[in-house]
Coordinates of C-alpha atoms and ligand atoms in Angstrom, one line a residue:
M1 CA 102.3 99.0 119.5
T2 CA 98.8 99.3 120.7
A3 CA 95.8 98.4 118.6
H4 CA 93.7 101.3 117.5
S5 CA 90.1 100.4 117.6
D6 CA 87.5 102.7 116.3
P7 CA 84.6 102.6 118.7
R8 CA 82.0 103.2 115.9
M9 CA 83.2 100.3 113.8
S10 CA 84.4 96.7 114.2
R11 CA 87.7 97.7 112.7
Q12 CA 90.9 96.9 114.6
I13 CA 94.1 98.1 113.0
T14 CA 97.5 97.7 114.7
P15 CA 100.2 99.7 113.0
G16 CA 103.2 97.6 112.1
A17 CA 101.4 94.4 112.7
A18 CA 98.9 94.6 110.0
P19 CA 96.9 91.5 109.2
F20 CA 96.5 93.0 105.7
Q21 CA 98.2 91.9 102.5
V22 CA 98.6 94.4 99.7
S23 CA 99.8 94.2 96.1
F24 CA 100.5 97.1 93.7
E25 CA 99.9 97.4 90.0
F26 CA 102.1 99.5 87.7
F27 CA 102.2 100.0 83.9
P28 CA 105.5 99.9 81.9
P29 CA 106.7 103.5 81.4
K30 CA 107.1 104.8 77.9
T31 CA 109.6 107.6 78.3
D32 CA 112.6 108.4 80.4
V33 CA 110.7 110.9 82.5
M34 CA 107.9 108.3 83.1
E35 CA 110.5 105.7 83.9
E36 CA 112.0 108.0 86.6
R37 CA 108.6 108.3 88.2
F38 CA 108.0 104.6 87.9
W39 CA 111.2 103.8 89.9
D40 CA 110.6 106.5 92.4
S41 CA 107.2 105.1 93.1
I42 CA 108.5 101.5 93.3
G43 CA 111.2 102.8 95.7
K44 CA 108.4 104.2 98.0
L45 CA 106.1 101.2 97.8
A46 CA 108.6 98.3 97.9
P47 CA 109.5 98.8 101.5
L48 CA 105.8 98.1 102.4
H49 CA 106.6 94.4 101.6
P50 CA 103.7 93.9 99.2
R51 CA 102.7 90.3 98.3
F52 CA 103.8 91.3 94.8
V53 CA 104.1 94.3 92.5
S54 CA 102.6 93.6 89.1
V55 CA 103.4 95.2 85.7
T56 CA 100.7 95.3 83.0
Y57 CA 101.1 94.1 79.4
G58 CA 100.1 96.6 76.8
A59 CA 97.2 95.9 74.5
G60 CA 98.3 93.4 71.9
G61 CA 101.6 92.7 73.6
T62 CA 103.0 96.1 72.7
T63 CA 104.9 96.4 75.9
R64 CA 106.3 92.8 75.9
E65 CA 110.0 93.8 76.3
R66 CA 109.3 96.7 78.7
T67 CA 107.1 94.5 80.9
L68 CA 109.8 91.9 81.1
R69 CA 112.5 94.4 81.8
M70 CA 110.5 96.1 84.6
V71 CA 109.5 92.9 86.4
S72 CA 112.9 91.5 86.2
R73 CA 114.5 94.7 87.6
I74 CA 111.8 95.0 90.3
K75 CA 112.8 91.6 91.5
S76 CA 116.5 92.0 91.4
D77 CA 116.7 95.6 92.7
T78 CA 114.1 95.5 95.5
G79 CA 113.7 91.9 96.3
V80 CA 110.0 92.3 96.1
D81 CA 108.1 89.6 94.2
A82 CA 107.1 90.8 90.8
A83 CA 104.2 89.6 88.8
A84 CA 104.1 90.0 85.0
H85 CA 100.7 90.5 83.3
L86 CA 100.3 88.6 80.0
T87 CA 97.5 88.6 77.4
C88 CA 96.9 86.3 74.5
V89 CA 95.7 89.0 72.0
G90 CA 97.1 88.7 68.5
A91 CA 99.7 86.1 69.3
S92 CA 99.9 82.4 68.6
R93 CA 100.3 79.9 71.5
D94 CA 103.9 79.4 70.6
E95 CA 104.6 83.2 70.8
V96 CA 102.7 83.5 74.2
D97 CA 104.5 80.4 75.5
A98 CA 107.9 82.0 74.5
V99 CA 107.0 85.1 76.6
V100 CA 106.1 82.8 79.6
R101 CA 109.5 81.1 79.2
G102 CA 111.1 84.5 79.1
Y103 CA 109.5 85.3 82.5
Q104 CA 110.7 82.0 83.8
A105 CA 114.2 82.6 82.6
V106 CA 114.5 85.8 84.7
G107 CA 113.0 84.2 87.8
V108 CA 109.5 85.7 87.6
N109 CA 107.1 83.0 88.6
R110 CA 104.0 85.1 89.1
I111 CA 101.7 85.9 86.2
V112 CA 98.5 87.8 85.9
A113 CA 96.9 85.9 83.0
L114 CA 94.3 87.8 80.8
R115 CA 92.6 87.4 77.5
G116 CA 93.2 91.1 76.7
D117 CA 91.3 93.3 74.3
P118 CA 91.5 93.8 70.5
P119 CA 93.9 96.7 69.6
E120 CA 90.9 98.6 68.2
G121 CA 89.5 99.0 71.7
T122 CA 87.6 97.3 74.5
G123 CA 84.2 97.7 72.8
Q124 CA 85.2 95.6 69.7
P125 CA 84.6 91.9 69.6
F126 CA 87.6 89.7 70.5
V127 CA 88.9 87.5 67.7
A128 CA 91.5 85.1 68.9
H129 CA 94.7 84.5 66.8
P130 CA 94.0 81.4 64.6
E131 CA 96.7 79.5 66.5
G132 CA 96.2 81.3 69.7
Y133 CA 94.7 80.8 73.1
Q134 CA 90.9 81.6 72.9
N135 CA 90.5 83.1 76.3
A136 CA 92.1 83.5 79.7
A137 CA 91.1 80.0 80.9
E138 CA 93.0 78.5 78.0
L139 CA 95.9 80.8 78.7
V140 CA 96.1 79.7 82.4
A141 CA 96.1 76.1 81.3
G142 CA 98.9 76.8 78.8
I143 CA 101.0 78.6 81.5
R144 CA 100.5 75.7 83.9
R145 CA 101.9 73.3 81.2
I146 CA 105.1 75.3 81.2
G147 CA 105.9 75.6 84.9
D148 CA 104.8 76.1 88.4
F149 CA 103.6 79.7 88.3
D150 CA 101.5 81.6 90.8
I151 CA 98.7 82.7 88.5
S152 CA 96.1 85.5 89.1
V153 CA 93.1 86.1 86.8
S154 CA 90.6 88.9 86.5
A155 CA 87.1 89.1 88.0
Y156 CA 84.4 91.7 87.4
P157 CA 82.2 93.1 90.2
E158 CA 79.9 94.6 87.5
K159 CA 80.3 91.6 85.0
H160 CA 82.6 91.7 82.0
P161 CA 80.9 93.9 79.4
Q162 CA 80.9 90.9 76.9
S163 CA 79.4 88.4 79.3
P164 CA 75.8 87.6 78.4
N165 CA 74.7 87.1 82.0
W166 CA 76.0 86.4 85.5
D167 CA 75.9 82.6 85.1
A168 CA 78.3 82.8 82.1
E169 CA 80.4 85.3 84.1
I170 CA 80.8 83.1 87.1
D171 CA 81.2 79.9 85.0
N172 CA 84.1 81.7 83.2
L173 CA 85.7 82.7 86.5
K174 CA 85.4 79.1 87.8
R175 CA 87.0 77.8 84.6
K176 CA 89.9 80.1 85.0
L177 CA 90.5 79.2 88.6
G178 CA 89.9 75.5 87.8
A179 CA 92.6 75.7 85.1
G180 CA 95.2 76.6 87.7
A181 CA 94.9 80.2 88.9
S182 CA 95.2 80.7 92.6
R183 CA 93.3 84.0 93.0
A184 CA 91.3 86.5 91.1
I185 CA 91.8 90.3 91.2
T186 CA 88.9 92.5 90.4
Q187 CA 88.4 95.2 87.9
M188 CA 88.1 98.6 89.6
F189 CA 84.8 99.3 91.2
F190 CA 83.5 102.1 93.3
D191 CA 80.3 100.6 94.9
N192 CA 81.4 98.0 97.4
D193 CA 78.0 96.3 97.1
D194 CA 78.9 95.2 93.6
Y195 CA 82.0 93.5 95.0
F196 CA 80.1 91.8 97.8
R197 CA 77.4 90.5 95.4
L198 CA 80.3 89.1 93.3
L199 CA 81.6 87.3 96.4
D200 CA 78.2 85.9 97.1
R201 CA 77.7 84.6 93.6
A202 CA 81.2 83.1 93.6
E203 CA 80.6 81.4 96.9
K204 CA 77.3 80.0 95.7
A205 CA 79.1 78.5 92.7
G206 CA 81.6 76.8 95.0
I207 CA 84.5 79.1 94.3
T208 CA 86.9 79.2 97.3
A209 CA 89.9 81.0 95.8
P210 CA 90.4 84.6 97.1
I211 CA 88.8 87.4 95.0
V212 CA 91.0 90.3 95.8
P213 CA 89.4 93.8 95.4
G214 CA 91.2 96.0 92.9
I215 CA 91.2 99.5 94.3
Q216 CA 91.6 102.5 92.0
P217 CA 92.3 105.7 93.8
I218 CA 90.9 108.6 91.8
H219 CA 94.1 110.6 91.1
S220 CA 92.4 112.4 88.3
F221 CA 88.6 112.2 88.1
K222 CA 88.7 113.0 84.3
Q223 CA 91.3 110.3 83.6
I224 CA 89.7 107.6 85.8
S225 CA 86.2 108.2 84.5
S226 CA 87.5 107.7 81.0
F227 CA 89.3 104.5 82.0
A228 CA 86.2 103.3 83.9
A229 CA 83.9 104.0 80.9
R230 CA 86.3 102.0 78.6
C231 CA 86.3 99.0 80.9
G232 CA 82.7 99.0 81.8
A233 CA 83.1 100.1 85.4
T234 CA 80.5 102.6 86.8
I235 CA 81.3 105.7 88.7
P236 CA 78.3 106.3 91.0
N237 CA 76.8 109.8 90.9
W238 CA 77.6 110.3 94.5
V239 CA 81.3 109.8 93.8
A240 CA 81.2 112.1 90.7
Q241 CA 79.5 114.8 92.7
R242 CA 82.4 114.8 95.2
F243 CA 84.8 115.7 92.4
E244 CA 82.5 118.2 90.7
G245 CA 84.2 121.6 90.0
L246 CA 87.7 120.4 91.2
D247 CA 89.4 120.2 87.8
E248 CA 91.3 123.4 88.5
D249 CA 91.9 122.7 92.2
P250 CA 94.4 119.9 92.5
E251 CA 94.9 120.2 96.2
T252 CA 91.2 119.8 97.1
H253 CA 90.9 117.1 94.4
A254 CA 93.8 115.1 96.0
L255 CA 92.2 115.4 99.5
V256 CA 88.8 114.3 98.2
A257 CA 90.5 111.4 96.3
S258 CA 92.1 110.3 99.5
A259 CA 88.9 110.5 101.5
V260 CA 86.9 108.6 98.8
A261 CA 89.4 105.8 98.6
A262 CA 89.8 105.6 102.3
E263 CA 86.1 105.3 102.8
Q264 CA 86.0 102.5 100.3
V265 CA 88.9 100.6 101.7
L266 CA 87.8 100.9 105.4
E267 CA 84.3 99.8 104.5
L268 CA 85.8 96.7 103.0
V269 CA 87.9 96.2 106.1
D270 CA 84.8 96.4 108.2
Q271 CA 83.3 93.6 106.2
G272 CA 86.3 91.4 106.8
I273 CA 88.4 92.0 103.7
T274 CA 92.1 91.6 104.4
E275 CA 93.8 91.7 101.0
F276 CA 93.9 94.6 98.6
H277 CA 95.3 95.2 95.1
F278 CA 96.0 98.8 94.4
Y279 CA 96.0 100.3 90.9
T280 CA 98.8 102.8 91.3
L281 CA 99.1 104.3 87.8
N282 CA 102.7 104.5 88.7
R283 CA 102.0 107.1 91.5
A284 CA 102.8 106.2 95.1
N285 CA 101.3 108.9 97.4
L286 CA 97.6 108.0 97.5
V287 CA 98.4 104.4 97.8
L288 CA 101.0 105.0 100.5
A289 CA 98.3 106.8 102.5
L290 CA 95.8 104.0 102.0
A291 CA 98.4 101.4 103.1
R292 CA 99.1 103.5 106.2
L293 CA 95.4 103.3 107.1
L294 CA 95.7 99.6 107.0
G295 CA 98.7 99.7 109.2
V296 CA 101.0 98.6 106.3
R297 CA 104.2 100.6 106.8
P298 CA 107.8 100.5 105.6
S299 CA 110.0 98.4 107.7
Ligands
LIG1 P1 88.3 86.2 79.9 O1 88.2 85.8 81.3 O2 88.8 85.2 78.9 O3 86.7 86.6 79.5 C1 86.4 87.6 78.6 C2 85.0 87.4 78.2 O4 84.9 86.3 77.3 C3 84.0 87.2 79.3 O5 82.8 87.9 78.9 C4 83.8 85.8 79.3 O6 82.5 85.4 79.8 C5 83.9 85.4 77.8 N1 84.4 84.1 77.6 C6 85.5 83.5 78.1 N2 85.6 82.2 77.7 C7 84.5 82.0 77.0 C8 84.0 80.8 76.4 N3 84.7 79.6 76.3 N4 82.8 80.9 75.8 C9 82.1 82.0 75.8 N5 82.5 83.1 76.3 C10 83.7 83.1 77.0 N6 94.4 94.1 79.7 C11 95.6 94.2 79.1 O7 95.6 94.4 77.8 N7 96.8 94.2 79.8 C12 96.8 94.0 81.1 O8 97.9 94.0 81.7 C13 95.6 93.9 81.8 N8 95.6 93.7 83.2 C14 94.4 93.5 83.8 C15 94.3 93.2 85.2 C16 93.2 93.0 85.9 C17 93.2 92.7 87.4 C18 91.9 93.1 85.2 C19 90.6 93.0 85.9 C20 91.9 93.4 83.8 C21 93.1 93.6 83.1 N9 93.1 93.8 81.7 C22 94.4 93.9 81.1 C23 91.9 93.9 80.9 C24 91.4 92.6 80.3 O9 92.4 92.2 79.4 C25 90.1 92.8 79.7 O10 89.1 93.1 80.7 C26 89.6 91.8 78.7 O11 88.4 92.3 78.0 C27 89.1 90.5 79.3 O12 90.2 89.7 79.7 P2 89.9 88.5 80.7 O13 91.1 87.9 81.1 O14 89.0 89.0 81.8 O15 89.0 87.6 79.7

């Protein structure tokens, strides 16, 4: 294999010998049809040897059984490492600990540990269960007490909507990592400068753990802009303009989505980023294309 180097950029990508690590996030399917698409996408992405495939945890633990079933089957059927998300919304410590032990029992030793949001929605104030973990940092410490898990936590390039300021935001990230997490994965973002500013702030605060960019390909502009609004992520005007008028033109929409995500990922590569977490929404194609750009291919 020869390295492909782009004369206009510092990028050097060698197919098949990628120095890049990827992970893929899925959500637990609700119906048989969705489950079919889930496994089809897993089947396409597992051969890329991701660091792990993660499965989210529905608001308030509503997907507890399905998350467990999916992660355990991903591990047994594909051999790929699976990470289970876990939140502490609406559950006592004992209940959350029981879920952690359930993951442990099926051999899942990676957890993405989150506080979660109230069932009423992301804009509502979070009220912890009276006997529950108060936040993600406490949850990480609780998981650590149970076993030797590889724990990831969240990070926010645009600050968590409930953080009063950046000092509080970075202190919280530091607490979560200090409690025993080994990496942070970011919320979706579309302006790479926000991510680089987060890295600068973290570095200044003495954080050395990796902060992996969470990349959300825009499969559907309508859907992603609604997700983004709910979690406090901004879609810049220049991104919105690219999708303008494409609601009824899925083919052009898909091409633009691919170009926008490719531009974002390759700009991160140019700045030395080597690890990526892709929000798949249980669809493989766009993510497969992006992985290919990174030289990450099935073997
Ligand atoms: P935390 O890190 O605990 O912080 C939340 C807020 O509380 C911050 O503003 C923080 O500053 C503040 N805070 C924390 N501790 C303190 C303290 N001691 N004193 C004062 N303020 C404090 N949600 C799901 O329901 N299921 C999922 O599977 C899921 N997966 C996700 C994966 C990733 C990669 C990301 C980025 C988010 C995910 N979420 C998921 C969303 C997440 O649950 C929400 O963003 C939630 O609002 C915050 O969770 P957190 O773990 O970031 O909270």
